[in-house]
């Protein structure tokens, strides 16, 4: 049933008895044309675009737990595309353009809210780095503008721009098209839309191994619900990529770390945009529900426990309270962890692998949510054509051999 | 926050330490003898296992010495710590540590 | 003013201390010892707020931290205001100002109530299905409306006047919860005086549920006497710390538990110096969780009206606060514990009827006791609704027939109602400790299963509800035993997911999650739409995601979901329990880490002189560095022009103390240097310096600096200011883990030596009068040499080095003498008009010479060759850190960016650092960028702007005209060698 205000009203009269399932719960078939491992936003988007743009509808998304239960449902939903390098800007802006029409494309309100992402500069190095980004973005057709200290205050009045604090705000870079979206809705919207095109989404099914043919190419997967034959497998398992790929015998240039986030109790609108400070490690916005949504850092060690240390959270709240001293009396409502897979250059890998028919989309680190539509779109192309889309061509595994790294973090000395 | 047993100083809070990633990846004796793949493997490829993981720690705000730890990445329980250069204790499962 | 519902005696309030609090401006008389909730109820006020989505009138439902409804804005005066406080835990004091929230224009008349009428549309997840057209309207129209409607209270808008403290503690045993189990555990655990025991509890005083139990006895004494004696015993033990008003809210790895202690919120005037709250980080040998249990509400139509409360909470208000929540009370229950409440309320003078879903035969002794006490009991009855809008006026009940069919409804009039759907152990902290929960069908609850950390649960948080058993369980958890005789506890209940209702009842709102307005129907809808995982249901309906985190709602939601799926609760599982247990202020986390304490500021030994001489400072890492020294009303531009000119014409003096400094000593020191740096060190003579470049193993420039050989086995190494810690760590790592055979010691000496740079053609003459034991002439002490001796009587390591291109010295003296020597040198330089200069002038001077700064010309992706420094790479060396990476395909490929100089067409135009460079400014977007500006200044010495840049194949583009972005377009610039002044280096040897 198509979603609209009309259908909502019509169903209200029937006491909402007639809404159908948003997606089926199919049994796995014996054979698929392609299998996506991992039903997070990226995996579901990949399946959707495989079906909608490449005509592959006999495909399945296999998920160990429940769909959207990994980083898609655990992140702080920041969306932006003002990356430095041409390769990154192209990839993330590809995504941003898809965000702009995503609710309509999926017929699911993902609440993409272009309220602006403001990155704060605190010192000379920040200013130089931000200007480098702004100029590069301008020439790449990506919006990003420099704000003076006073303009920062105008755009986000709660911020403390006093020159007397330890790391005063000296200016900022603003991407107006940046913003946030409703994370769960992204997973659900893609799932519903993919399902409608015939994609099987199989939850509670873990891939335990890979089958190879005589040539060494992928022939299928072993799962906790039995073997499934296929010639193409795309692994989109985020923090668990290393574990899944190990089952195919591949080591990855990845490490998985706990990443924490938190929300406050809900309050009436008080914080109008997304603010990021890489220098003092503060990432904050306010959700439509009214909660302040705050990103914290990663722990320093590999872990799958989905629980980080208290010192990581306190460090982040130190910074939040410096930027907005009024928030000291706000209360943390909920703190949680995810597992993020991080590459040596902090840029993702959307790539073929040494195994024919096996593709991998991983390494998004702390910033993958924003790329969801673009990542799925480009990865679907890669799987369908066995060759990358132009926007993900540079994001190969091979770059670690050649040294052609795309090191946004080194270039900006920042986290994403 | 982890409680880490420095082999030289005893149990200390994690904030005194810096994690150095996967342990027992020895620097090749002659890097120039490695081809690009092997060098990339050494530089960048890491195992991130679910289960027992050998990793390097530095007691940065203490004795400043590097040592290794075996830790279960599912529970974060530390199964053993041992000085750099010592052989990895033969613990491959969490059960074996009990 | 009357407090009509205050009982004439009883309770734990202090009747000698009458107070007045305000609610929406109205005066509310109360007593010290009241909570906001008990004060309001004593005055007959139940209706205190509006729900999140439907803006339904809501009252006080509970008596503790699980409260979902009664959320108030609390103003303690002096900008001490914040929203969303649970009225049930706010301690009242005279003058406390309370306000209801989430309504407009007023609590009693709220426009938002329209949402309740439109409830048929505003079902779970409705917003995912609409507001999509036209696309631009989401951000501009729909979202702002939704945002304004959502959000409960108003965020604080004034800076917080309070301060917050933090404390780390170690304990052999941490006991969480000071109810009977926790007290028993603490008593046993602390018998050994060598065991440090911490007992914390979220309430203002220890005792837990015993604080409102006025009828039970333990070993023949009233519970209050037992608690008092036990606490006195614990208080007398020096190894025990009792922390009231302290919530254990987070259970982390390795028995690291976070507690939030609230210190001043209950005080009218906080004592000077007291922090508002304190974060305790406890590392415990063993944690004993005695966190109690929560009562479950019943799910029936309109179960949310003000006046409908949890049964045990009625009992608490009447016994602990001497408040009668109503005069005519109906208690709906599916279990025995509510009878205690009924009996106590009856004893306090209320008329009480119990409506029990259970058959008479399924009831225990509680039934007889209640009837005996004069309580009317209706067994085998269900509740199917309620009357009243802003206050309950009656419950609609119906008898069930032999087949469970609902009979004719009738209304039991009441002014207050209780509900009890059984008990849910508070397993939050256990779950946070990653212990595995186990479903106990006998208890109809999840209880702790196998522990993962050194932790034991005791008492009702693991389903042991009987008082005597609870005490024994607490003692056992602490490794002892304690058998007591105690009054029996009514514990059994019959789980009911939703109260039986007649078929075909018209659409109703039977609330599961009260605060978030999630109804049983919403859960049904979620399941119908395919959301079958409990995590999906939670997220789609938002059940359990309100500020109470589902303490009262989760089990009912799980039960309803299991029913919809026609399965059992264990098959559905449960959601993850997230910290914090109850909301904790940001201030508690941040503690004292604010203002100057946000991050330590490092200052040099010469800092005070710079301050006294008017320096402006900049942040470089943690350091405060003198940026420039404006004379009178000079601008920065003018000051820097003056400072840079002075260095080139006479002499300047510069505080270089922040330079990282490391001593590399030992028999293998030279070999170590060889392996760490790209260039060769073995043949460096004693008494000479060399500029070194350091790579990471990935081949990119990591740090640089001058190192001096002071003896065959001693190198004095300098690093960049920001790089010092990571360079030492990098060196230690290789030394300890890759080359443990090398006989080398590394010592950080950054803080040991102050460094005074004297630069300019007068530099030698300036320092000469202060030095007796070092020959300073060019022959004896050439450029890039080092000597030890004395300056102004102070031992020094004197480097003849230059980061300006002028004759220069860097004087290293022990830090304590730094300012004295600085002043002596400065005094000596007065005859040459020596000029102190800051980091900005330093940057300009070195850029004039094309000297790089790591972190400015480099960004972690730049190789030595990119910088034109391949001469510093020891080709003959077999190996050094990073060597192998320099021959990777992409690193040796053409098309890499190389360091060049840029001259703008407009001499006065200072390019933006970070500006991008293109060959053709008229191409279409996206443009091909070929480089960026790394450094850019106005050079007063050269009389024009200068810039350094990294440009693709830059060294092959000399004299090529390129285009550089400016705020408004492009500027022309010509590629030149990255040396703007004295390319032959004549001035170094002046």
mmCIF file of C-alpha atoms in Angstrom, chain C residues 74-376:
data_model
loop_
_atom_site.group_PDB
_atom_site.id
_atom_site.type_symbol
_atom_site.label_atom_id
_atom_site.label_comp_id
_atom_site.label_asym_id
_atom_site.label_seq_id
_atom_site.Cartn_x
_atom_site.Cartn_y
_atom_site.Cartn_z
ATOM 1 C CA UNK C 74 12.012 22.759 38.549
ATOM 2 C CA UNK C 75 13.513 26.110 39.468
ATOM 3 C CA UNK C 76 15.699 26.171 42.552
ATOM 4 C CA UNK C 77 16.515 29.840 42.135
ATOM 5 C CA UNK C 78 19.558 31.634 40.781
ATOM 6 C CA UNK C 79 19.415 30.106 37.289
ATOM 7 C CA UNK C 80 19.120 26.648 38.802
ATOM 8 C CA UNK C 81 16.314 25.608 36.506
ATOM 9 C CA UNK C 82 15.904 22.583 34.339
ATOM 10 C CA UNK C 83 13.044 20.610 32.747
ATOM 11 C CA UNK C 84 11.833 17.028 32.905
ATOM 12 C CA UNK C 85 12.327 16.389 36.616
ATOM 13 C CA UNK C 86 10.408 13.450 38.012
ATOM 14 C CA UNK C 87 8.212 14.921 40.740
ATOM 15 C CA UNK C 88 8.594 11.704 42.696
ATOM 16 C CA UNK C 89 12.315 12.166 43.295
ATOM 17 C CA UNK C 90 12.545 15.953 43.629
ATOM 18 C CA UNK C 91 12.964 16.726 47.320
ATOM 19 C CA UNK C 92 10.870 19.679 48.383
ATOM 20 C CA UNK C 93 12.265 22.739 50.124
ATOM 21 C CA UNK C 94 10.865 26.091 50.965
ATOM 22 C CA UNK C 95 10.536 28.218 47.844
ATOM 23 C CA UNK C 96 11.022 25.430 45.345
ATOM 24 C CA UNK C 97 9.236 26.430 42.131
ATOM 25 C CA UNK C 98 7.560 23.699 40.087
ATOM 26 C CA UNK C 99 5.930 24.056 36.716
ATOM 27 C CA UNK C 100 4.055 21.680 34.492
ATOM 28 C CA UNK C 101 5.245 21.397 30.898
ATOM 29 C CA UNK C 102 4.355 20.433 27.345
ATOM 30 C CA UNK C 103 1.167 22.437 27.045
ATOM 31 C CA UNK C 104 -0.039 25.693 25.540
ATOM 32 C CA UNK C 105 -1.496 27.992 26.724
ATOM 33 C CA UNK C 106 -2.001 26.277 30.097
ATOM 34 C CA UNK C 107 -2.018 22.959 31.838
ATOM 35 C CA UNK C 108 -5.789 22.754 32.106
ATOM 36 C CA UNK C 109 -6.519 24.153 28.649
ATOM 37 C CA UNK C 110 -4.041 22.809 26.142
ATOM 38 C CA UNK C 111 -4.468 23.281 22.413
ATOM 39 C CA UNK C 112 -2.287 20.254 21.877
ATOM 40 C CA UNK C 113 -5.127 18.112 23.144
ATOM 41 C CA UNK C 114 -6.357 18.140 19.548
ATOM 42 C CA UNK C 115 -3.741 15.422 19.004
ATOM 43 C CA UNK C 116 -5.715 13.183 21.311
ATOM 44 C CA UNK C 117 -8.838 13.704 19.180
ATOM 45 C CA UNK C 118 -6.812 12.984 16.057
ATOM 46 C CA UNK C 119 -5.284 9.977 17.706
ATOM 47 C CA UNK C 120 -6.764 7.756 15.046
ATOM 48 C CA UNK C 121 -4.272 9.266 12.608
ATOM 49 C CA UNK C 122 -1.343 9.742 14.929
ATOM 50 C CA UNK C 123 -0.660 6.066 15.395
ATOM 51 C CA UNK C 124 2.768 4.503 15.715
ATOM 52 C CA UNK C 125 5.031 5.510 12.873
ATOM 53 C CA UNK C 126 2.463 7.749 11.157
ATOM 54 C CA UNK C 127 5.200 10.264 10.320
ATOM 55 C CA UNK C 128 6.998 7.743 8.124
ATOM 56 C CA UNK C 129 3.969 7.566 5.883
ATOM 57 C CA UNK C 130 3.253 11.197 5.174
ATOM 58 C CA UNK C 131 4.765 14.687 5.042
ATOM 59 C CA UNK C 132 6.575 13.731 1.848
ATOM 60 C CA UNK C 133 5.060 16.204 -0.593
ATOM 61 C CA UNK C 134 6.156 18.607 -1.716
ATOM 62 C CA UNK C 135 9.699 17.454 -0.942
ATOM 63 C CA UNK C 136 10.969 20.820 0.234
ATOM 64 C CA UNK C 137 8.181 21.134 2.781
ATOM 65 C CA UNK C 138 9.736 18.645 5.180
ATOM 66 C CA UNK C 139 12.505 20.956 6.315
ATOM 67 C CA UNK C 140 10.595 24.174 5.928
ATOM 68 C CA UNK C 141 7.062 23.358 7.093
ATOM 69 C CA UNK C 142 6.339 19.926 8.522
ATOM 70 C CA UNK C 143 9.484 19.419 10.545
ATOM 71 C CA UNK C 144 9.347 22.744 12.404
ATOM 72 C CA UNK C 145 5.749 22.015 13.430
ATOM 73 C CA UNK C 146 6.633 18.535 14.612
ATOM 74 C CA UNK C 147 9.692 19.772 16.446
ATOM 75 C CA UNK C 148 7.708 22.396 18.311
ATOM 76 C CA UNK C 149 5.046 19.905 19.283
ATOM 77 C CA UNK C 150 7.574 17.373 20.538
ATOM 78 C CA UNK C 151 10.161 17.786 23.206
ATOM 79 C CA UNK C 152 8.567 18.027 26.669
ATOM 80 C CA UNK C 153 10.187 20.852 28.645
ATOM 81 C CA UNK C 154 12.305 23.895 27.923
ATOM 82 C CA UNK C 155 16.073 23.500 27.958
ATOM 83 C CA UNK C 156 17.964 25.671 30.438
ATOM 84 C CA UNK C 157 18.866 28.978 28.848
ATOM 85 C CA UNK C 158 21.136 30.525 31.462
ATOM 86 C CA UNK C 159 24.669 29.445 32.304
ATOM 87 C CA UNK C 160 24.723 26.927 35.122
ATOM 88 C CA UNK C 161 25.917 28.522 38.379
ATOM 89 C CA UNK C 162 26.685 25.163 39.958
ATOM 90 C CA UNK C 163 29.885 23.204 39.874
ATOM 91 C CA UNK C 164 30.349 19.462 39.677
ATOM 92 C CA UNK C 165 32.954 17.202 41.179
ATOM 93 C CA UNK C 166 34.391 13.816 40.396
ATOM 94 C CA UNK C 167 35.974 11.135 42.482
ATOM 95 C CA UNK C 168 37.652 7.820 41.815
ATOM 96 C CA UNK C 169 37.299 5.141 44.442
ATOM 97 C CA UNK C 170 38.305 1.557 44.976
ATOM 98 C CA UNK C 171 36.294 -0.847 47.059
ATOM 99 C CA UNK C 172 36.435 -4.520 47.783
ATOM 100 C CA UNK C 173 32.647 -4.535 47.716
ATOM 101 C CA UNK C 174 30.230 -2.084 46.164
ATOM 102 C CA UNK C 175 26.606 -2.613 47.203
ATOM 103 C CA UNK C 176 24.038 -0.932 44.994
ATOM 104 C CA UNK C 177 20.748 -0.351 46.748
ATOM 105 C CA UNK C 178 20.158 0.098 50.472
ATOM 106 C CA UNK C 179 16.950 -1.818 50.812
ATOM 107 C CA UNK C 180 16.813 -4.910 53.013
ATOM 108 C CA UNK C 181 19.005 -7.014 50.699
ATOM 109 C CA UNK C 182 21.601 -4.308 50.229
ATOM 110 C CA UNK C 183 21.776 -3.490 53.912
ATOM 111 C CA UNK C 184 22.179 -7.148 54.789
ATOM 112 C CA UNK C 185 24.911 -7.493 52.174
ATOM 113 C CA UNK C 186 26.755 -4.432 53.446
ATOM 114 C CA UNK C 187 26.528 -5.664 57.052
ATOM 115 C CA UNK C 188 28.114 -8.970 56.168
ATOM 116 C CA UNK C 189 30.656 -7.595 53.700
ATOM 117 C CA UNK C 190 31.960 -4.993 56.123
ATOM 118 C CA UNK C 191 32.524 -7.356 59.030
ATOM 119 C CA UNK C 192 36.112 -7.664 57.870
ATOM 120 C CA UNK C 193 37.547 -4.211 58.651
ATOM 121 C CA UNK C 194 40.066 -4.618 55.840
ATOM 122 C CA UNK C 195 37.339 -4.692 53.243
ATOM 123 C CA UNK C 196 36.319 -1.318 51.937
ATOM 124 C CA UNK C 197 32.573 -1.328 51.384
ATOM 125 C CA UNK C 198 30.540 1.305 49.564
ATOM 126 C CA UNK C 199 26.760 1.233 49.971
ATOM 127 C CA UNK C 200 24.887 3.567 47.674
ATOM 128 C CA UNK C 201 21.202 4.252 47.193
ATOM 129 C CA UNK C 202 19.278 6.624 44.983
ATOM 130 C CA UNK C 203 16.924 7.718 47.756
ATOM 131 C CA UNK C 204 17.543 10.406 50.344
ATOM 132 C CA UNK C 205 17.803 7.853 53.110
ATOM 133 C CA UNK C 206 18.613 4.158 53.218
ATOM 134 C CA UNK C 207 15.918 1.573 53.701
ATOM 135 C CA UNK C 208 14.451 1.115 50.252
ATOM 136 C CA UNK C 209 10.891 -0.176 50.313
ATOM 137 C CA UNK C 210 11.100 -0.598 54.090
ATOM 138 C CA UNK C 211 10.732 3.165 54.340
ATOM 139 C CA UNK C 212 7.071 2.795 53.568
ATOM 140 C CA UNK C 213 6.425 -0.495 55.304
ATOM 141 C CA UNK C 214 4.873 0.402 58.665
ATOM 142 C CA UNK C 215 3.352 -2.960 59.491
ATOM 143 C CA UNK C 216 6.089 -5.523 58.981
ATOM 144 C CA UNK C 217 8.539 -6.606 61.623
ATOM 145 C CA UNK C 218 12.011 -8.070 61.424
ATOM 146 C CA UNK C 219 13.132 -10.176 64.368
ATOM 147 C CA UNK C 220 10.340 -8.669 66.382
ATOM 148 C CA UNK C 221 11.065 -5.003 65.759
ATOM 149 C CA UNK C 222 9.456 -2.663 63.266
ATOM 150 C CA UNK C 223 11.312 -2.450 59.953
ATOM 151 C CA UNK C 224 12.210 1.176 60.575
ATOM 152 C CA UNK C 225 13.973 0.207 63.813
ATOM 153 C CA UNK C 226 15.797 -2.611 62.041
ATOM 154 C CA UNK C 227 17.008 -0.230 59.314
ATOM 155 C CA UNK C 228 18.067 2.354 61.887
ATOM 156 C CA UNK C 229 20.091 -0.157 63.883
ATOM 157 C CA UNK C 230 21.704 -1.595 60.777
ATOM 158 C CA UNK C 231 22.702 1.824 59.446
ATOM 159 C CA UNK C 232 24.120 2.775 62.843
ATOM 160 C CA UNK C 233 26.221 -0.361 62.766
ATOM 161 C CA UNK C 234 27.462 0.411 59.270
ATOM 162 C CA UNK C 235 28.087 4.042 60.121
ATOM 163 C CA UNK C 236 30.281 2.983 63.010
ATOM 164 C CA UNK C 237 32.517 0.944 60.738
ATOM 165 C CA UNK C 238 35.336 2.955 59.283
ATOM 166 C CA UNK C 239 35.589 0.711 56.267
ATOM 167 C CA UNK C 240 32.063 1.574 55.158
ATOM 168 C CA UNK C 241 31.026 4.509 53.007
ATOM 169 C CA UNK C 242 27.297 5.115 52.783
ATOM 170 C CA UNK C 243 26.184 7.244 49.868
ATOM 171 C CA UNK C 244 22.543 8.333 49.908
ATOM 172 C CA UNK C 245 21.079 10.261 46.942
ATOM 173 C CA UNK C 246 23.529 8.319 44.817
ATOM 174 C CA UNK C 247 22.449 6.413 41.747
ATOM 175 C CA UNK C 248 24.640 3.692 40.326
ATOM 176 C CA UNK C 249 23.819 4.435 36.711
ATOM 177 C CA UNK C 250 26.426 2.690 34.628
ATOM 178 C CA UNK C 251 28.156 -0.673 34.832
ATOM 179 C CA UNK C 252 31.238 -0.805 32.644
ATOM 180 C CA UNK C 253 34.038 -3.217 31.864
ATOM 181 C CA UNK C 254 36.117 -4.789 34.582
ATOM 182 C CA UNK C 255 33.788 -3.874 37.438
ATOM 183 C CA UNK C 256 34.021 -0.172 36.791
ATOM 184 C CA UNK C 257 30.772 1.336 38.062
ATOM 185 C CA UNK C 258 29.673 4.940 37.739
ATOM 186 C CA UNK C 259 27.630 6.583 40.491
ATOM 187 C CA UNK C 260 25.952 9.984 40.401
ATOM 188 C CA UNK C 261 25.726 11.580 43.822
ATOM 189 C CA UNK C 262 23.297 14.493 44.172
ATOM 190 C CA UNK C 263 24.591 16.762 46.869
ATOM 191 C CA UNK C 264 22.779 20.086 46.904
ATOM 192 C CA UNK C 265 19.543 19.779 44.928
ATOM 193 C CA UNK C 266 17.559 19.204 48.109
ATOM 194 C CA UNK C 267 18.943 22.313 49.819
ATOM 195 C CA UNK C 268 17.269 25.667 49.659
ATOM 196 C CA UNK C 269 20.594 27.437 49.876
ATOM 197 C CA UNK C 270 23.470 25.210 48.802
ATOM 198 C CA UNK C 271 26.401 25.549 51.164
ATOM 199 C CA UNK C 272 29.185 27.534 49.615
ATOM 200 C CA UNK C 273 31.759 25.326 48.038
ATOM 201 C CA UNK C 274 29.618 22.259 47.760
ATOM 202 C CA UNK C 275 29.369 20.802 44.282
ATOM 203 C CA UNK C 276 25.872 20.139 43.013
ATOM 204 C CA UNK C 277 26.679 16.610 41.980
ATOM 205 C CA UNK C 278 29.604 14.258 42.092
ATOM 206 C CA UNK C 279 30.524 11.514 39.681
ATOM 207 C CA UNK C 280 31.995 8.521 41.471
ATOM 208 C CA UNK C 281 33.976 6.083 39.410
ATOM 209 C CA UNK C 282 34.252 2.989 41.537
ATOM 210 C CA UNK C 283 36.464 0.051 40.696
ATOM 211 C CA UNK C 284 35.071 -2.744 42.796
ATOM 212 C CA UNK C 285 36.382 -6.163 43.648
ATOM 213 C CA UNK C 286 32.822 -7.397 43.791
ATOM 214 C CA UNK C 287 29.572 -5.657 43.017
ATOM 215 C CA UNK C 288 26.418 -6.670 44.818
ATOM 216 C CA UNK C 289 23.322 -5.507 43.015
ATOM 217 C CA UNK C 290 20.345 -5.070 45.324
ATOM 218 C CA UNK C 291 18.377 -2.788 43.070
ATOM 219 C CA UNK C 292 14.865 -3.912 43.868
ATOM 220 C CA UNK C 293 11.887 -4.324 41.573
ATOM 221 C CA UNK C 294 9.338 -2.182 39.791
ATOM 222 C CA UNK C 295 5.603 -2.620 39.921
ATOM 223 C CA UNK C 296 3.816 -3.084 36.607
ATOM 224 C CA UNK C 297 0.862 -0.958 35.614
ATOM 225 C CA UNK C 298 -2.206 -2.638 34.157
ATOM 226 C CA UNK C 299 -3.071 -2.137 30.516
ATOM 227 C CA UNK C 300 -6.711 -1.143 30.073
ATOM 228 C CA UNK C 301 -8.575 1.624 28.293
ATOM 229 C CA UNK C 302 -7.837 5.102 29.635
ATOM 230 C CA UNK C 303 -5.495 3.724 32.276
ATOM 231 C CA UNK C 304 -3.600 7.010 32.238
ATOM 232 C CA UNK C 305 -5.979 9.407 33.930
ATOM 233 C CA UNK C 306 -4.606 11.588 36.712
ATOM 234 C CA UNK C 307 -5.349 9.810 39.969
ATOM 235 C CA UNK C 308 -4.582 6.352 38.635
ATOM 236 C CA UNK C 309 -1.390 5.252 40.322
ATOM 237 C CA UNK C 310 0.633 2.175 41.062
ATOM 238 C CA UNK C 311 -0.755 0.389 44.113
ATOM 239 C CA UNK C 312 2.546 0.229 45.931
ATOM 240 C CA UNK C 313 2.953 3.950 45.359
ATOM 241 C CA UNK C 314 -0.372 4.597 47.096
ATOM 242 C CA UNK C 315 1.030 2.655 50.003
ATOM 243 C CA UNK C 316 4.219 4.647 49.932
ATOM 244 C CA UNK C 317 2.489 8.021 49.923
ATOM 245 C CA UNK C 318 0.205 7.113 52.785
ATOM 246 C CA UNK C 319 2.874 5.535 54.972
ATOM 247 C CA UNK C 320 6.037 7.423 54.177
ATOM 248 C CA UNK C 321 4.611 10.871 53.549
ATOM 249 C CA UNK C 322 1.350 10.668 55.519
ATOM 250 C CA UNK C 323 -0.570 11.651 52.412
ATOM 251 C CA UNK C 324 -3.888 10.124 51.490
ATOM 252 C CA UNK C 325 -3.920 10.183 47.678
ATOM 253 C CA UNK C 326 -7.716 9.906 47.656
ATOM 254 C CA UNK C 327 -10.621 9.273 49.936
ATOM 255 C CA UNK C 328 -12.415 6.781 47.777
ATOM 256 C CA UNK C 329 -9.925 4.413 46.232
ATOM 257 C CA UNK C 330 -10.344 1.499 43.864
ATOM 258 C CA UNK C 331 -7.329 -0.738 43.413
ATOM 259 C CA UNK C 332 -7.216 -2.951 40.369
ATOM 260 C CA UNK C 333 -4.811 -5.811 40.668
ATOM 261 C CA UNK C 334 -3.769 -9.162 39.368
ATOM 262 C CA UNK C 335 -1.692 -10.014 42.405
ATOM 263 C CA UNK C 336 -1.332 -10.074 46.170
ATOM 264 C CA UNK C 337 0.984 -7.177 46.937
ATOM 265 C CA UNK C 338 -1.714 -4.581 46.268
ATOM 266 C CA UNK C 339 -3.651 -5.851 49.262
ATOM 267 C CA UNK C 340 -1.000 -4.393 51.549
ATOM 268 C CA UNK C 341 -1.678 -1.037 49.993
ATOM 269 C CA UNK C 342 -5.423 -1.519 50.364
ATOM 270 C CA UNK C 343 -5.111 -2.432 54.021
ATOM 271 C CA UNK C 344 -2.804 0.499 54.798
ATOM 272 C CA UNK C 345 -5.047 2.962 52.928
ATOM 273 C CA UNK C 346 -8.063 1.643 54.725
ATOM 274 C CA UNK C 347 -6.275 2.030 58.040
ATOM 275 C CA UNK C 348 -5.544 5.637 57.112
ATOM 276 C CA UNK C 349 -9.213 6.331 56.635
ATOM 277 C CA UNK C 350 -9.925 5.815 52.941
ATOM 278 C CA UNK C 351 -12.728 3.775 51.593
ATOM 279 C CA UNK C 352 -11.061 1.035 49.565
ATOM 280 C CA UNK C 353 -12.261 -1.489 47.042
ATOM 281 C CA UNK C 354 -9.953 -4.087 45.502
ATOM 282 C CA UNK C 355 -10.792 -5.353 42.050
ATOM 283 C CA UNK C 356 -8.833 -8.539 41.519
ATOM 284 C CA UNK C 357 -8.608 -10.395 38.232
ATOM 285 C CA UNK C 358 -7.801 -13.593 40.077
ATOM 286 C CA UNK C 359 -10.336 -16.133 41.189
ATOM 287 C CA UNK C 360 -10.972 -16.152 44.870
ATOM 288 C CA UNK C 361 -9.433 -19.604 45.100
ATOM 289 C CA UNK C 362 -6.212 -18.338 43.581
ATOM 290 C CA UNK C 363 -5.797 -15.698 46.256
ATOM 291 C CA UNK C 364 -3.819 -16.259 49.404
ATOM 292 C CA UNK C 365 -4.042 -15.013 52.956
ATOM 293 C CA UNK C 366 -4.022 -11.441 51.714
ATOM 294 C CA UNK C 367 -7.692 -11.772 50.814
ATOM 295 C CA UNK C 368 -8.766 -12.679 54.313
ATOM 296 C CA UNK C 369 -6.590 -9.971 55.803
ATOM 297 C CA UNK C 370 -8.087 -7.322 53.551
ATOM 298 C CA UNK C 371 -11.650 -8.332 54.172
ATOM 299 C CA UNK C 372 -10.886 -8.464 57.845
ATOM 300 C CA UNK C 373 -9.549 -4.919 57.627
ATOM 301 C CA UNK C 374 -12.754 -3.716 56.038
ATOM 302 C CA UNK C 375 -11.664 -3.596 52.410
ATOM 303 C CA UNK C 376 -14.246 -4.533 49.839
#
